[in-house]
C-alpha cells in the first residue's frame, strides 16, 4: 500500500508537469507508447470481453435455475410467524429475469450499433484526415458531422435500468437470505424433534421385537437367520416379511394358551411402531430436502447478486461508448488545424484509432458470441 509520502510525491510530479506543460515531441512519445500498449493488450482485452459474454450467459441460466428452485420453495407453502402464507417468490423473480433478458439484448444491440459507429471513425474518417492532401475545412466538417450524429442509445436510461435491477435483485436476495435462515432453523428444529421421536419408537420396537422372539422360543422355533420351514419361507420375502411372521406366531401361541387380548394388542402395536418410524424418517428426508434447496438457493442468489453487480455496470457502459467516442472526435477540432505540421496531433489520432479499433473488435466479438444464444426466460 502506498504511503502518504508516496502519494504526495507522485502528485507533486504531476502538478509540476501540468505547470510546465508538455512539448509536441513529449506528447507524441506518450501517445505512441500508449498505442503500443493498447495493441499489445488487445488479446487480454478480448479475453476479458469473452469472459463478460460468458458471464452474461451464465447469469441468464442462473436466473432460470433460481426461478425453478423458487417454484419448489413456493410449492412448500411456507407460513410466516403469524401463520399467514408467505407471498410466492417465483413470480417476482420471473419479472427480474424478464428485465435482465431485455437488458441483455439491449446491451447486445448497443454493441452492434456502437461498433458500426466506431468503425466509421477508424476506417473512414481518420484515414481521410491523415491523407497528406486533406484540408482543414473538410476535416472539420467530417469530425463535426461524426460527433453530432444522432446517438440512438440512451446511456442514462440504460444505467438507470441496470442500477434498478441490481438494487431489486440485491433487496430480493437479502430478504430471501433472512427467510432461508429463519425457515432453515425451523426445519432443523422439526428434524431434531422427529429424530428424538424415532429414538423413542426404536426403543419401544426393541421391546416388541424381544416379545416376538420370546414367542418363537416358547413354541420351539428361532425367529431369525437360519430359521427353517415356513418361517424361513416368509423371511426371504424381505424386510416387510418380519411383520407377516407375527400372525403365524400368534396362531402357534393361541393353539397352546388360547388367544389373549394383551398379546394381540402388543403385536399390533409393533406394526404401528414400525410404520411410524418409517413415516417419520420420510418426513425427515422431506425436510432435509427442503433445507438443501433453501441453502443452495440462498448461496446461488448471493452469488448472482455479487457477480451481477460488476457485470451490470459493464453492460451499461456499452451505451456510454457512443457518447465517449463522439466527445473524443469533437475534441480533435481544437487541434485538427495542425494535423500536417504537429506530429503529436497525428499520433493522437493514431492513439484514438488504435483504441477504438480494439473496442470495436471487442464489441463485435460480444455481439457475435451472444448472437446464437437463446435466453432462458419464457415470456
XYZ file of C-alpha atoms in Angstrom:
379
model
C 0.000 0.000 0.000
C 1.344 3.412 -0.984
C 2.163 5.702 1.910
C 1.004 9.308 2.176
C 4.511 10.459 1.280
C 4.448 8.339 -1.904
C 1.108 9.832 -2.880
C 2.266 13.380 -2.171
C 5.469 12.889 -4.159
C 3.573 11.447 -7.133
C 1.022 14.262 -7.036
C 3.828 16.848 -6.977
C 5.342 15.310 -10.109
C 2.011 15.527 -11.913
C 1.400 19.104 -10.786
C 4.914 20.122 -11.878
C 4.289 18.568 -15.297
C 0.994 20.432 -15.598
C 2.688 23.670 -14.620
C 5.477 23.482 -17.191
C 3.367 21.913 -19.944
C 4.457 19.302 -22.478
C 6.094 19.680 -25.856
C 4.648 18.187 -29.059
C 7.527 15.703 -29.051
C 6.727 14.574 -25.499
C 3.043 14.211 -26.286
C 3.874 12.281 -29.412
C 6.082 9.866 -27.460
C 3.337 9.411 -24.873
C 0.661 8.722 -27.493
C 2.907 6.258 -29.324
C 3.699 4.408 -26.105
C 0.007 4.224 -25.242
C -0.862 2.941 -28.719
C 1.788 0.254 -28.431
C 0.414 -0.767 -25.059
C -3.147 -0.959 -26.390
C -2.068 -3.088 -29.345
C -0.048 -5.357 -27.064
C -3.024 -5.694 -24.734
C -5.608 -6.491 -27.406
C -5.594 -10.226 -26.629
C -6.080 -9.523 -22.930
C -8.927 -7.125 -23.684
C -10.576 -9.705 -25.932
C -10.209 -12.334 -23.220
C -11.967 -10.032 -20.763
C -14.799 -9.402 -23.210
C -15.134 -13.142 -23.791
C -15.321 -13.587 -20.035
C -18.017 -10.897 -19.857
C -20.026 -12.563 -22.636
C -19.740 -15.934 -20.926
C -20.800 -14.390 -17.635
C -23.892 -12.783 -19.160
C -24.987 -16.191 -20.463
C -24.135 -17.915 -17.187
C -26.141 -15.296 -15.297
C -29.092 -15.798 -17.621
C -29.007 -19.536 -16.911
C -28.634 -18.816 -13.201
C -31.750 -16.628 -13.274
C -33.658 -19.563 -14.779
C -32.212 -22.097 -12.337
C -33.115 -19.863 -9.400
C -36.674 -19.482 -10.666
C -37.089 -23.250 -10.937
C -35.905 -23.701 -7.361
C -38.136 -20.864 -6.166
C -41.099 -22.731 -7.645
C -40.135 -25.685 -5.446
C -39.957 -23.364 -2.428
C -43.345 -21.843 -3.275
C -44.897 -25.310 -3.517
C -43.932 -25.955 0.117
C -46.481 -23.298 1.156
C -44.385 -21.741 3.920
C -46.083 -19.559 6.510
C -44.815 -16.586 8.479
C -44.630 -16.348 12.277
C -48.304 -15.369 12.372
C -49.331 -18.452 10.431
C -50.125 -16.499 7.265
C -48.971 -17.784 3.854
C -45.731 -16.255 2.600
C -46.034 -14.452 -0.734
C -44.949 -16.552 -3.698
C -41.352 -15.827 -4.689
C -41.082 -17.227 -8.213
C -43.414 -14.667 -9.903
C -41.371 -11.748 -8.550
C -38.113 -13.351 -9.658
C -39.624 -14.004 -13.101
C -40.117 -10.256 -13.512
C -36.447 -9.667 -12.695
C -35.473 -12.406 -15.126
C -37.509 -10.814 -17.923
C -35.944 -7.429 -17.205
C -32.484 -8.982 -17.318
C -33.264 -10.602 -20.675
C -34.412 -7.251 -22.087
C -31.276 -5.530 -20.804
C -29.098 -8.352 -22.119
C -30.384 -7.882 -25.642
C -30.357 -4.125 -25.225
C -26.641 -4.302 -24.427
C -26.093 -6.501 -27.478
C -27.923 -4.006 -29.702
C -25.832 -1.218 -28.200
C -22.686 -3.198 -29.002
C -23.765 -3.688 -32.638
C -24.690 -0.035 -33.210
C -21.656 1.347 -31.391
C -19.281 -0.958 -33.254
C -20.568 0.375 -36.594
C -20.146 3.949 -35.338
C -16.571 3.327 -34.195
C -15.655 1.566 -37.449
C -16.786 4.625 -39.380
C -14.388 6.797 -37.404
C -11.472 4.354 -37.517
C -11.844 3.008 -41.056
C -13.228 6.025 -42.920
C -12.792 9.393 -41.220
C -9.342 9.033 -39.653
C -7.647 7.679 -42.810
C -9.037 10.603 -44.825
C -7.867 13.140 -42.235
C -4.368 11.648 -42.217
C -4.043 11.913 -46.006
C -1.371 14.445 -46.965
C -3.803 16.464 -49.057
C -6.670 16.606 -46.547
C -7.939 20.132 -45.933
C -8.789 21.825 -42.675
C -12.324 22.640 -43.828
C -13.068 19.052 -44.864
C -11.556 17.649 -41.680
C -13.638 19.954 -39.505
C -16.742 19.086 -41.490
C -16.155 15.327 -41.190
C -15.370 15.413 -37.469
C -18.299 17.704 -36.688
C -20.704 15.599 -38.700
C -19.479 12.457 -36.963
C -19.619 13.945 -33.455
C -23.125 15.325 -33.998
C -24.550 12.133 -35.445
C -27.717 11.224 -33.560
C -26.980 8.821 -30.748
C -29.651 6.072 -30.796
C -28.540 4.860 -27.378
C -29.821 6.454 -24.191
C -26.957 5.772 -21.818
C -28.653 7.379 -18.811
C -31.716 5.192 -19.227
C -29.559 2.070 -19.597
C -27.580 2.974 -16.483
C -30.799 3.545 -14.550
C -32.322 0.263 -15.715
C -29.256 -1.760 -14.758
C -28.942 0.044 -11.426
C -32.616 -0.509 -10.622
C -32.372 -4.202 -11.484
C -29.221 -4.525 -9.397
C -30.954 -2.848 -6.433
C -34.068 -5.008 -6.808
C -32.055 -8.233 -7.042
C -29.933 -7.227 -4.046
C -33.036 -6.485 -1.950
C -34.659 -9.759 -3.022
C -31.526 -11.714 -2.089
C -31.308 -10.010 1.302
C -34.955 -10.763 2.105
C -34.643 -14.353 0.934
C -31.484 -14.850 2.989
C -33.361 -13.831 6.150
C -36.276 -16.070 5.185
C -33.981 -19.037 4.416
C -32.135 -18.654 7.708
C -35.376 -18.466 9.718
C -37.029 -21.303 7.834
C -33.840 -23.365 7.987
C -33.803 -23.005 11.771
C -37.438 -24.151 11.964
C -36.724 -27.106 9.695
C -33.728 -28.070 11.832
C -35.896 -27.977 14.952
C -38.533 -30.151 13.272
C -35.883 -32.632 12.131
C -34.399 -32.866 15.637
C -37.872 -33.440 17.114
C -38.539 -36.209 14.597
C -35.165 -37.797 15.296
C -35.971 -37.826 19.018
C -39.362 -39.391 18.265
C -37.653 -42.094 16.229
C -35.231 -42.855 19.065
C -38.167 -43.320 21.457
C -40.014 -45.510 18.967
C -36.907 -47.573 18.273
C -36.591 -48.379 21.990
C -40.212 -49.480 22.065
C -39.636 -51.517 18.920
C -36.709 -53.280 20.581
C -39.013 -54.382 23.404
C -41.659 -55.579 20.954
C -39.092 -57.454 18.874
C -37.984 -59.186 22.051
C -41.600 -60.215 22.648
C -41.774 -61.758 19.183
C -38.502 -63.565 19.764
C -39.745 -64.958 23.070
C -42.907 -66.154 21.335
C -40.795 -68.137 18.938
C -38.746 -69.637 21.731
C -41.911 -70.562 23.624
C -43.114 -72.757 20.785
C -39.694 -74.144 19.972
C -38.526 -72.124 16.909
C -35.966 -69.369 16.373
C -37.098 -66.209 14.612
C -34.084 -65.023 12.637
C -31.331 -66.244 10.374
C -31.236 -69.987 9.880
C -34.928 -70.409 10.638
C -36.333 -73.437 8.921
C -39.649 -74.269 7.365
C -42.446 -71.782 6.892
C -40.826 -69.051 8.989
C -37.781 -69.056 6.725
C -40.010 -69.037 3.668
C -41.719 -65.883 4.918
C -38.486 -64.140 5.929
C -36.894 -64.443 2.485
C -39.626 -62.190 1.137
C -37.799 -59.162 2.514
C -37.857 -56.673 5.407
C -41.646 -56.357 5.452
C -41.967 -60.095 5.956
C -40.973 -59.672 9.615
C -44.433 -58.312 10.323
C -46.015 -61.192 8.398
C -44.401 -63.621 10.849
C -46.474 -62.245 13.723
C -49.875 -63.756 12.826
C -48.120 -67.058 12.188
C -46.588 -66.974 15.659
C -49.868 -65.827 17.211
C -51.578 -68.825 15.662
C -48.967 -71.104 17.212
C -49.204 -69.496 20.648
C -53.013 -69.443 20.555
C -53.063 -73.148 19.853
C -51.312 -73.654 23.191
C -52.583 -70.935 25.546
C -55.537 -69.560 23.644
C -55.906 -66.035 22.236
C -55.136 -63.169 24.646
C -56.126 -59.547 24.065
C -52.900 -58.289 25.636
C -50.737 -60.287 23.246
C -52.658 -59.253 20.161
C -52.600 -55.587 21.262
C -48.850 -55.686 21.844
C -48.175 -57.267 18.474
C -50.484 -54.836 16.697
C -48.531 -52.023 18.331
C -45.313 -53.418 16.831
C -46.685 -52.945 13.321
C -47.805 -49.408 14.204
C -44.402 -48.501 15.645
C -42.602 -49.783 12.564
C -44.944 -47.774 10.344
C -44.487 -44.635 12.492
C -40.704 -44.918 12.293
C -40.881 -45.270 8.526
C -43.187 -42.260 8.151
C -41.092 -40.067 10.435
C -37.944 -40.963 8.506
C -39.737 -39.975 5.307
C -40.652 -36.656 6.945
C -37.002 -36.126 7.881
C -35.938 -36.862 4.311
C -38.525 -34.384 3.014
C -37.492 -31.655 5.469
C -33.807 -32.278 4.747
C -34.518 -31.877 1.034
C -36.232 -28.548 1.784
C -33.217 -27.458 3.812
C -30.890 -28.354 0.967
C -32.949 -26.399 -1.560
C -33.027 -23.334 0.713
C -29.284 -23.488 1.377
C -28.386 -23.992 -2.283
C -30.797 -21.286 -3.386
C -29.502 -18.816 -0.801
C -25.916 -19.394 -1.976
C -26.914 -19.139 -5.634
C -28.835 -15.905 -5.085
C -25.974 -14.309 -3.158
C -23.519 -15.273 -5.913
C -25.874 -13.915 -8.563
C -26.105 -10.578 -6.749
C -22.341 -10.339 -6.169
C -21.284 -11.215 -9.709
C -24.158 -9.382 -11.325
C -23.215 -6.047 -9.802
C -19.963 -5.691 -11.743
C -21.412 -7.253 -14.881
C -24.447 -4.951 -14.917
C -22.138 -1.951 -14.730
C -20.003 -3.161 -17.633
C -23.021 -3.883 -19.818
C -24.432 -0.454 -19.034
C -21.137 1.029 -20.260
C -21.908 -0.195 -23.787
C -24.396 2.626 -24.083
C -21.768 5.157 -22.944
C -19.200 4.330 -25.634
C -21.030 6.114 -28.444
C -21.110 9.374 -26.488
C -17.479 8.975 -25.393
C -16.315 8.436 -28.960
C -18.312 11.433 -30.189
C -16.701 13.578 -27.495
C -13.210 12.427 -28.484
C -13.927 13.277 -32.111
C -15.177 16.718 -31.097
C -12.047 17.333 -29.001
C -9.896 16.921 -32.117
C -11.444 20.072 -33.558
C -9.191 22.090 -31.225
C -6.014 20.712 -32.809
C -7.016 19.448 -36.255
C -5.613 22.564 -37.956
C -2.112 21.306 -37.078
C -2.558 17.726 -38.260
C 0.023 18.167 -41.041
C 2.510 20.192 -39.013
C 2.323 18.838 -35.462
C 3.392 15.215 -35.114
C 1.597 14.929 -31.777
C -1.778 15.551 -33.458
C -1.164 12.694 -35.859
C -0.058 10.332 -33.078
C -3.063 11.393 -31.005
C -5.339 10.422 -33.877
C -3.488 7.121 -34.214
C -3.954 6.513 -30.493
C -7.693 7.104 -30.829
C -7.747 4.885 -33.894
C -5.958 2.019 -32.130
C -8.150 2.438 -29.070
C -11.469 2.430 -30.862
C -10.431 -0.330 -33.253
C -9.746 -2.539 -30.237
C -13.061 -1.525 -28.684
C -14.921 -2.160 -31.953
C -13.349 -5.612 -32.260
C -14.383 -6.381 -28.694
C -17.955 -5.187 -29.250
C -18.207 -7.249 -32.432
C -16.986 -10.317 -30.574
C -19.514 -9.779 -27.793
C -22.420 -9.322 -30.192
C -21.427 -12.388 -32.227
C -20.905 -14.518 -29.126
C -24.431 -13.760 -27.957
C -25.881 -13.883 -31.461
C -26.994 -17.507 -31.425
C -27.867 -17.713 -27.746
C -31.498 -18.219 -26.801
C -32.315 -16.633 -23.426
C -33.858 -18.860 -20.777
C -36.742 -16.561 -19.937
C -40.009 -17.729 -21.498
C -42.312 -14.753 -21.692
